[in-house]
């Protein structure tokens, strides 16, 4: 309120407030707010010329009920933090550089309970929304549970051992793609943590990738790809997404089986033919044995990191023109510059699915056009 110069005369209640955790670049800070209503997709309108000098706002929009609201600009708030913010920003850059140098890779994970007291986790980047829906809004139709959600019916899938609540609120993890949503029913949402993800024991049951130590406790990491088709059987095989004979081919290189298993279905669902490799040497062998349109490579790999892998590809006369996209959980200015020097065409955060698909489309556009011309000439 002080930064925005808002004074409604009401005293804030420190016991019942909320903190919106915001990240601008590598700088993270919290915005204290009085309440949180819901999420909504909006179209941002430009600011009036009389208000453009106020850095705290980036625009405004009209909600469905006709109300006009201002859009807060996190960059403006970060700028207003002044020296304290700059100091924190510098420390964050140093930490990011340290993580890259040490090979440490952290992942944002949503920790929850479902069906037992043992915690479970899923990469936060895969989750569209966290909801607590009133139990009386959950309906049973056509042999399954569903809820009217954002003007459409959303199927609900309960994990093994989970009983859908008959009263109170029901925690839901919402996954969405291409205009469709499904809700994964859980017992309790515990926390969001940044942790180095290392699956040490493989999963022995369907829907579980394996177990990892998260915050000092053995935690099951779930396989989201197992639950999505339970809501929509054609989630990964819709007609418009089926790879054609002339689909672009992608080589996905990552030493983590977890990330290979997570990203490969996403890429296939987007229409790409995908081959995976468990490391740089295996990836290099695949490149020399088969033709690909683009390479996706992890940065933090043990024997040869992604930067070295890219430099090796660039030094090969037959592969020098190959588009390369770097994947990392740490996207900092220093890492992006290092990737540019190594020969990356683009650099994307591992859990930025829209950004990854957009980068792939951009890098394969030339190959697609050439293929069309070749087929037309034939």
CSV table of C-alpha atoms in Angstrom, one decimal:
chain,number,residue,atom,x,y,z
A,1,UNK,CA,0.0,0.0,0.0
A,2,UNK,CA,2.9,2.4,0.7
A,3,UNK,CA,4.5,1.7,-2.7
A,4,UNK,CA,1.2,2.1,-4.5
A,5,UNK,CA,0.2,5.1,-2.3
A,6,UNK,CA,-3.1,3.4,-1.4
A,7,UNK,CA,-4.8,4.4,1.9
A,8,UNK,CA,-8.3,3.2,2.3
A,9,UNK,CA,-8.3,4.0,6.0
A,10,UNK,CA,-8.6,0.4,7.0
A,11,UNK,CA,-5.9,-1.2,9.1
A,12,UNK,CA,-4.4,-4.4,7.7
A,13,UNK,CA,-4.7,-7.6,9.6
A,14,UNK,CA,-1.2,-9.2,9.8
A,15,UNK,CA,-2.7,-12.5,11.0
A,16,UNK,CA,-4.9,-13.0,7.9
A,17,UNK,CA,-2.9,-11.4,5.0
A,18,UNK,CA,-1.4,-13.1,2.0
A,19,UNK,CA,2.0,-12.9,0.4
A,20,UNK,CA,2.3,-13.1,-3.4
A,21,UNK,CA,5.8,-14.5,-4.1
A,22,UNK,CA,7.1,-12.7,-7.2
A,23,UNK,CA,10.2,-13.3,-9.3
A,24,UNK,CA,11.7,-10.7,-11.6
A,25,UNK,CA,14.7,-12.2,-13.3
A,26,UNK,CA,16.7,-13.8,-10.5
A,27,UNK,CA,15.3,-11.4,-7.9
A,28,UNK,CA,12.5,-12.8,-5.6
A,29,UNK,CA,10.4,-10.7,-3.3
A,30,UNK,CA,7.0,-10.9,-1.6
A,31,UNK,CA,4.0,-8.6,-2.1
A,32,UNK,CA,1.7,-8.4,0.9
A,33,UNK,CA,-1.9,-8.3,-0.1
A,34,UNK,CA,-5.2,-8.3,1.9
A,35,UNK,CA,-6.9,-11.1,0.0
A,36,UNK,CA,-6.8,-13.4,-2.9
A,37,UNK,CA,-9.9,-14.1,-4.9
A,38,UNK,CA,-9.2,-16.3,-8.0
A,39,UNK,CA,-7.2,-16.5,-11.2
A,40,UNK,CA,-8.6,-15.1,-14.4
A,41,UNK,CA,-7.4,-14.9,-18.0
A,42,UNK,CA,-7.4,-11.3,-19.2
A,43,UNK,CA,-6.5,-8.9,-22.0
A,44,UNK,CA,-4.3,-6.1,-20.7
A,45,UNK,CA,-5.2,-2.7,-22.1
A,46,UNK,CA,-2.5,0.1,-22.3
A,47,UNK,CA,-2.4,2.7,-19.6
A,48,UNK,CA,-3.9,6.1,-20.0
A,49,UNK,CA,-1.4,8.7,-21.0
A,50,UNK,CA,-2.2,10.5,-17.7
A,51,UNK,CA,-1.1,7.5,-15.7
A,52,UNK,CA,1.9,6.2,-17.7
A,53,UNK,CA,4.4,8.0,-15.4
A,54,UNK,CA,3.4,5.6,-12.5
A,55,UNK,CA,5.8,2.7,-12.7
A,56,UNK,CA,3.8,0.5,-10.4
A,57,UNK,CA,1.1,-0.3,-13.0
A,58,UNK,CA,1.5,-1.8,-16.5
A,59,UNK,CA,-2.0,-1.5,-17.7
A,60,UNK,CA,-5.7,-2.2,-16.9
A,61,UNK,CA,-8.4,-4.6,-17.9
A,62,UNK,CA,-12.2,-5.0,-17.8
A,63,UNK,CA,-13.4,-8.0,-15.9
A,64,UNK,CA,-16.5,-10.1,-16.8
A,65,UNK,CA,-18.7,-8.1,-14.4
A,66,UNK,CA,-17.7,-4.8,-16.0
A,67,UNK,CA,-15.3,-3.8,-13.2
A,68,UNK,CA,-12.1,-2.0,-14.3
A,69,UNK,CA,-8.9,-3.1,-12.5
A,70,UNK,CA,-5.3,-2.0,-12.6
A,71,UNK,CA,-2.5,-4.4,-13.5
A,72,UNK,CA,0.5,-4.2,-11.1
A,73,UNK,CA,3.9,-4.3,-12.8
A,74,UNK,CA,6.4,-6.4,-10.8
A,75,UNK,CA,9.3,-4.7,-12.6
A,76,UNK,CA,8.1,-1.3,-11.2
A,77,UNK,CA,7.8,-2.7,-7.7
A,78,UNK,CA,11.3,-4.3,-8.0
A,79,UNK,CA,12.6,-0.9,-9.1
A,80,UNK,CA,11.0,0.8,-6.2
A,81,UNK,CA,12.7,-1.6,-3.7
A,82,UNK,CA,15.9,0.4,-4.4
A,83,UNK,CA,19.2,-0.5,-2.9
A,84,UNK,CA,17.8,-3.4,-0.8
A,85,UNK,CA,16.4,-5.0,-3.9
A,86,UNK,CA,19.6,-4.4,-5.9
A,87,UNK,CA,21.6,-6.1,-3.1
A,88,UNK,CA,19.3,-9.1,-3.1
A,89,UNK,CA,19.4,-9.2,-6.9
A,90,UNK,CA,23.2,-9.3,-6.9
A,91,UNK,CA,23.2,-12.1,-4.3
A,92,UNK,CA,20.7,-14.1,-6.4
A,93,UNK,CA,22.9,-13.8,-9.4
A,94,UNK,CA,25.9,-15.0,-7.4
A,95,UNK,CA,24.0,-18.0,-6.2
A,96,UNK,CA,22.7,-18.8,-9.7
A,97,UNK,CA,26.3,-18.7,-11.0
A,98,UNK,CA,27.4,-20.9,-8.1
A,99,UNK,CA,24.7,-23.4,-8.9
A,100,UNK,CA,25.7,-23.6,-12.5
A,101,UNK,CA,29.4,-23.9,-11.7
A,102,UNK,CA,28.7,-26.7,-9.2
A,103,UNK,CA,26.3,-28.6,-11.4
A,104,UNK,CA,23.5,-28.3,-8.8
A,105,UNK,CA,20.1,-28.3,-10.3
A,106,UNK,CA,17.0,-27.5,-8.3
A,107,UNK,CA,13.4,-28.0,-9.2
A,108,UNK,CA,10.2,-26.3,-7.9
A,109,UNK,CA,8.1,-29.2,-6.5
A,110,UNK,CA,4.6,-29.2,-5.2
A,111,UNK,CA,4.4,-31.6,-2.2
A,112,UNK,CA,1.0,-33.1,-1.2
A,113,UNK,CA,-0.6,-36.1,0.4
A,114,UNK,CA,-3.0,-38.5,-1.4
A,115,UNK,CA,-4.2,-41.9,-0.2
A,116,UNK,CA,-1.7,-42.3,2.6
A,117,UNK,CA,0.4,-40.3,5.1
A,118,UNK,CA,3.5,-40.6,2.8
A,119,UNK,CA,4.2,-37.3,1.0
A,120,UNK,CA,4.0,-37.2,-2.8
A,121,UNK,CA,5.4,-34.6,-5.2
A,122,UNK,CA,5.0,-33.3,-8.7
A,123,UNK,CA,7.0,-30.6,-10.6
A,124,UNK,CA,5.2,-27.4,-10.0
A,125,UNK,CA,5.7,-26.3,-13.6
A,126,UNK,CA,3.3,-29.0,-14.8
A,127,UNK,CA,0.5,-27.8,-12.5
A,128,UNK,CA,-1.8,-25.2,-14.0
A,129,UNK,CA,-3.6,-24.2,-10.8
A,130,UNK,CA,-4.2,-25.3,-7.2
A,131,UNK,CA,-7.8,-25.3,-6.2
A,132,UNK,CA,-9.9,-26.0,-3.1
A,133,UNK,CA,-13.4,-26.7,-4.5
A,134,UNK,CA,-16.5,-26.8,-2.4
A,135,UNK,CA,-17.6,-30.5,-2.1
A,136,UNK,CA,-21.2,-29.6,-3.0
A,137,UNK,CA,-20.0,-28.4,-6.4
A,138,UNK,CA,-18.6,-31.9,-7.3
A,139,UNK,CA,-21.1,-33.9,-9.4
A,140,UNK,CA,-21.3,-37.5,-10.5
A,141,UNK,CA,-22.3,-38.1,-14.1
A,142,UNK,CA,-21.7,-40.8,-16.7
A,143,UNK,CA,-20.0,-43.0,-14.1
A,144,UNK,CA,-17.4,-40.4,-13.1
A,145,UNK,CA,-16.9,-37.4,-10.9
A,146,UNK,CA,-16.6,-33.9,-12.5
A,147,UNK,CA,-17.1,-30.3,-11.7
A,148,UNK,CA,-18.2,-27.2,-13.6
A,149,UNK,CA,-15.0,-25.3,-13.9
A,150,UNK,CA,-14.3,-22.1,-15.9
A,151,UNK,CA,-17.4,-22.6,-18.0
A,152,UNK,CA,-16.7,-26.2,-18.9
A,153,UNK,CA,-17.0,-29.7,-17.3
A,154,UNK,CA,-13.7,-30.8,-15.8
A,155,UNK,CA,-13.2,-34.6,-15.1
A,156,UNK,CA,-11.8,-35.4,-11.7
A,157,UNK,CA,-9.4,-38.3,-11.2
A,158,UNK,CA,-8.7,-39.5,-7.7
A,159,UNK,CA,-5.4,-41.1,-6.8
A,160,UNK,CA,-5.5,-44.6,-5.3
A,161,UNK,CA,-6.8,-44.5,-1.7
A,162,UNK,CA,-8.3,-41.0,-2.0
A,163,UNK,CA,-11.9,-40.5,-1.1
A,164,UNK,CA,-13.6,-37.5,-2.7
A,165,UNK,CA,-15.0,-35.2,0.1
A,166,UNK,CA,-18.7,-35.1,0.7
A,167,UNK,CA,-18.5,-31.9,2.7
A,168,UNK,CA,-16.1,-29.0,3.2
A,169,UNK,CA,-13.5,-28.3,0.6
A,170,UNK,CA,-11.7,-30.7,-1.8
A,171,UNK,CA,-8.1,-30.0,-2.7
A,172,UNK,CA,-7.5,-30.3,-6.5
A,173,UNK,CA,-4.4,-30.1,-8.7
A,174,UNK,CA,-5.5,-28.8,-12.1
A,175,UNK,CA,-3.7,-29.8,-15.3
A,176,UNK,CA,-4.6,-28.0,-18.5
A,177,UNK,CA,-3.6,-28.2,-22.1
A,178,UNK,CA,-5.1,-27.1,-25.4
A,179,UNK,CA,-8.3,-25.8,-23.9
A,180,UNK,CA,-9.0,-28.9,-21.8
A,181,UNK,CA,-8.5,-29.4,-18.0
A,182,UNK,CA,-8.5,-32.3,-15.6
A,183,UNK,CA,-8.4,-32.3,-11.8
A,184,UNK,CA,-6.3,-34.6,-9.8
A,185,UNK,CA,-8.0,-35.2,-6.4
A,186,UNK,CA,-5.6,-35.2,-3.4
A,187,UNK,CA,-6.1,-35.2,0.4
A,188,UNK,CA,-3.9,-32.3,1.3
A,189,UNK,CA,-1.6,-29.8,-0.4
A,190,UNK,CA,1.5,-29.4,1.9
A,191,UNK,CA,4.0,-27.0,0.4
A,192,UNK,CA,6.0,-25.8,-2.6
A,193,UNK,CA,9.7,-26.4,-2.2
A,194,UNK,CA,12.9,-25.9,-4.3
A,195,UNK,CA,14.8,-29.1,-4.1
A,196,UNK,CA,17.5,-31.1,-6.0
A,197,UNK,CA,15.4,-33.9,-7.6
A,198,UNK,CA,17.2,-37.2,-7.7
A,199,UNK,CA,14.9,-40.3,-8.0
A,200,UNK,CA,16.9,-42.9,-6.1
A,201,UNK,CA,14.4,-45.8,-6.2
A,202,UNK,CA,12.3,-46.6,-9.2
A,203,UNK,CA,8.5,-46.8,-9.0
A,204,UNK,CA,6.9,-50.2,-8.5
A,205,UNK,CA,3.3,-49.2,-9.1
A,206,UNK,CA,1.6,-47.4,-11.9
A,207,UNK,CA,1.4,-43.6,-11.6
A,208,UNK,CA,4.6,-43.4,-9.5
A,209,UNK,CA,8.0,-42.6,-11.2
A,210,UNK,CA,9.9,-43.4,-8.0
A,211,UNK,CA,11.0,-42.1,-4.7
A,212,UNK,CA,13.3,-39.2,-3.9
A,213,UNK,CA,14.5,-37.5,-0.7
A,214,UNK,CA,12.7,-34.1,-0.5
A,215,UNK,CA,13.1,-31.9,2.5
A,216,UNK,CA,14.7,-34.8,4.4
A,217,UNK,CA,11.8,-37.2,3.8
A,218,UNK,CA,11.3,-40.1,1.3
A,219,UNK,CA,8.7,-38.8,-1.2
A,220,UNK,CA,7.0,-40.4,-4.1
A,221,UNK,CA,7.2,-38.5,-7.4
A,222,UNK,CA,4.1,-39.1,-9.4
A,223,UNK,CA,3.9,-39.7,-13.2
A,224,UNK,CA,1.4,-37.1,-14.4
A,225,UNK,CA,1.3,-38.8,-17.8
A,226,UNK,CA,-0.4,-41.8,-16.2
A,227,UNK,CA,-3.3,-39.8,-14.9
A,228,UNK,CA,-4.1,-37.4,-17.8
A,229,UNK,CA,-5.5,-40.1,-20.1
A,230,UNK,CA,-7.8,-41.2,-17.3
A,231,UNK,CA,-9.6,-37.9,-17.8
A,232,UNK,CA,-9.4,-37.8,-21.6
A,233,UNK,CA,-8.3,-41.0,-23.3
A,234,UNK,CA,-7.0,-39.1,-26.3
A,235,UNK,CA,-5.1,-36.5,-24.2
A,236,UNK,CA,-1.8,-37.5,-26.0
A,237,UNK,CA,-3.2,-38.8,-29.2
A,238,UNK,CA,-5.7,-36.3,-30.5
A,239,UNK,CA,-6.0,-36.4,-34.2
A,240,UNK,CA,-4.6,-32.9,-34.8
A,241,UNK,CA,-1.6,-33.8,-32.7
A,242,UNK,CA,-0.7,-37.1,-34.2
A,243,UNK,CA,2.8,-37.0,-35.8
A,244,UNK,CA,2.7,-37.2,-39.5
A,245,UNK,CA,5.2,-38.9,-41.8
A,246,UNK,CA,6.8,-35.5,-42.3
A,247,UNK,CA,6.8,-34.3,-38.6
A,248,UNK,CA,10.0,-32.6,-37.4
A,249,UNK,CA,12.3,-34.9,-35.4
A,250,UNK,CA,13.8,-33.9,-32.1
A,251,UNK,CA,16.7,-35.4,-30.2
A,252,UNK,CA,16.2,-35.0,-26.4
A,253,UNK,CA,19.4,-35.4,-24.4
A,254,UNK,CA,19.1,-35.5,-20.6
A,255,UNK,CA,20.9,-37.7,-18.1
A,256,UNK,CA,17.7,-37.8,-15.9
A,257,UNK,CA,15.3,-40.5,-16.8
A,258,UNK,CA,12.6,-38.5,-15.0
A,259,UNK,CA,12.9,-35.5,-17.2
A,260,UNK,CA,13.1,-37.7,-20.4
A,261,UNK,CA,10.0,-39.5,-19.4
A,262,UNK,CA,8.3,-36.2,-18.6
A,263,UNK,CA,9.2,-34.2,-21.7
A,264,UNK,CA,9.0,-36.9,-24.4
A,265,UNK,CA,5.2,-37.2,-24.1
A,266,UNK,CA,4.8,-33.5,-24.2
A,267,UNK,CA,6.8,-33.2,-27.4
A,268,UNK,CA,5.0,-36.1,-29.0
A,269,UNK,CA,1.7,-34.6,-28.1
A,270,UNK,CA,2.8,-31.4,-29.9
A,271,UNK,CA,3.4,-33.4,-33.1
A,272,UNK,CA,7.2,-34.1,-33.0
A,273,UNK,CA,9.0,-37.3,-33.5
A,274,UNK,CA,11.2,-37.8,-30.5
A,275,UNK,CA,14.3,-39.8,-29.7
A,276,UNK,CA,15.9,-39.7,-26.3
A,277,UNK,CA,19.5,-40.0,-25.2
A,278,UNK,CA,20.8,-40.5,-21.7
A,279,UNK,CA,23.9,-38.4,-22.1
A,280,UNK,CA,26.0,-36.3,-24.4
A,281,UNK,CA,28.0,-39.2,-25.8
A,282,UNK,CA,24.9,-41.2,-26.6
A,283,UNK,CA,23.4,-38.1,-28.1
A,284,UNK,CA,26.4,-37.5,-30.3
A,285,UNK,CA,26.2,-41.1,-31.5
A,286,UNK,CA,22.5,-40.7,-32.4
A,287,UNK,CA,23.3,-37.5,-34.3
A,288,UNK,CA,25.9,-39.3,-36.4
A,289,UNK,CA,23.6,-42.2,-37.1
A,290,UNK,CA,20.3,-40.4,-37.8
A,291,UNK,CA,19.1,-37.1,-39.1
A,292,UNK,CA,17.3,-34.7,-36.7
A,293,UNK,CA,15.8,-31.2,-37.1
A,294,UNK,CA,16.7,-29.9,-33.7
A,295,UNK,CA,18.5,-30.9,-30.5
A,296,UNK,CA,17.2,-30.3,-27.0
A,297,UNK,CA,19.9,-30.8,-24.4
A,298,UNK,CA,20.1,-30.5,-20.6
A,299,UNK,CA,22.8,-28.3,-19.3
A,300,UNK,CA,23.7,-30.0,-16.0
A,301,UNK,CA,25.0,-33.5,-17.1
A,302,UNK,CA,27.8,-35.4,-15.3
A,303,UNK,CA,30.3,-36.6,-18.0
A,304,UNK,CA,29.9,-33.7,-20.5
A,305,UNK,CA,27.6,-30.8,-19.8
A,306,UNK,CA,25.3,-29.2,-22.3
A,307,UNK,CA,27.7,-26.3,-23.1
A,308,UNK,CA,30.5,-28.7,-24.0
A,309,UNK,CA,28.0,-30.9,-26.0
A,310,UNK,CA,26.9,-27.9,-28.0
A,311,UNK,CA,30.5,-26.8,-28.7
A,312,UNK,CA,31.3,-30.4,-29.9
A,313,UNK,CA,28.3,-30.3,-32.3
A,314,UNK,CA,29.4,-26.9,-33.6
A,315,UNK,CA,32.9,-28.2,-34.3
A,316,UNK,CA,31.6,-31.1,-36.4
A,317,UNK,CA,31.4,-30.1,-40.1
A,318,UNK,CA,28.4,-32.3,-40.7
A,319,UNK,CA,26.4,-31.1,-37.7
A,320,UNK,CA,27.6,-27.5,-37.4
A,321,UNK,CA,24.3,-26.0,-38.6
A,322,UNK,CA,22.1,-28.1,-36.3
A,323,UNK,CA,19.7,-25.9,-34.2
A,324,UNK,CA,20.4,-26.5,-30.5
A,325,UNK,CA,18.0,-25.5,-27.6
A,326,UNK,CA,19.4,-25.6,-24.0
A,327,UNK,CA,17.2,-26.8,-21.2
A,328,UNK,CA,17.9,-25.8,-17.6
A,329,UNK,CA,16.2,-25.2,-14.3
A,330,UNK,CA,18.5,-22.2,-13.9
A,331,UNK,CA,17.9,-19.5,-16.5
A,332,UNK,CA,20.0,-16.5,-15.6
A,333,UNK,CA,21.7,-13.8,-17.8
A,334,UNK,CA,25.0,-15.4,-17.1
A,335,UNK,CA,23.8,-18.9,-18.2
A,336,UNK,CA,22.1,-17.5,-21.3
A,337,UNK,CA,25.3,-15.7,-22.3
A,338,UNK,CA,27.3,-18.9,-21.7
A,339,UNK,CA,24.9,-20.7,-23.9
A,340,UNK,CA,25.1,-18.1,-26.7
A,341,UNK,CA,28.9,-18.5,-26.7
A,342,UNK,CA,28.6,-22.3,-26.8
A,343,UNK,CA,26.3,-22.1,-29.9
A,344,UNK,CA,22.8,-22.4,-28.5
A,345,UNK,CA,20.0,-21.1,-30.7
A,346,UNK,CA,17.7,-20.7,-27.7
A,347,UNK,CA,17.7,-21.3,-24.0
A,348,UNK,CA,14.5,-22.4,-22.1
A,349,UNK,CA,13.6,-23.3,-18.6
A,350,UNK,CA,12.8,-27.0,-18.2
A,351,UNK,CA,9.3,-26.5,-16.9
A,352,UNK,CA,8.3,-23.7,-19.3
A,353,UNK,CA,6.2,-25.9,-21.6
A,354,UNK,CA,4.8,-23.0,-23.7
A,355,UNK,CA,8.2,-21.5,-24.1
A,356,UNK,CA,9.7,-24.8,-25.1
A,357,UNK,CA,7.1,-25.5,-27.8
A,358,UNK,CA,7.4,-21.9,-29.1
A,359,UNK,CA,11.2,-22.3,-29.3
A,360,UNK,CA,10.8,-25.6,-31.2
A,361,UNK,CA,8.4,-24.1,-33.6
A,362,UNK,CA,10.8,-21.2,-34.3
A,363,UNK,CA,13.8,-23.4,-34.8
A,364,UNK,CA,12.0,-26.0,-37.0
A,365,UNK,CA,10.1,-23.5,-39.1
A,366,UNK,CA,12.9,-23.4,-41.7
A,367,UNK,CA,13.1,-27.2,-41.8
A,368,UNK,CA,9.4,-27.5,-42.2
A,369,UNK,CA,9.4,-25.0,-45.1
A,370,UNK,CA,12.3,-26.9,-46.8
A,371,UNK,CA,10.4,-30.2,-46.5
A,372,UNK,CA,7.3,-28.7,-48.0
A,373,UNK,CA,9.3,-27.3,-51.0
A,374,UNK,CA,11.0,-30.7,-51.5
A,375,UNK,CA,7.6,-32.5,-51.5
A,376,UNK,CA,6.2,-30.0,-53.9
A,377,UNK,CA,9.1,-30.4,-56.2
A,378,UNK,CA,8.8,-34.2,-56.1
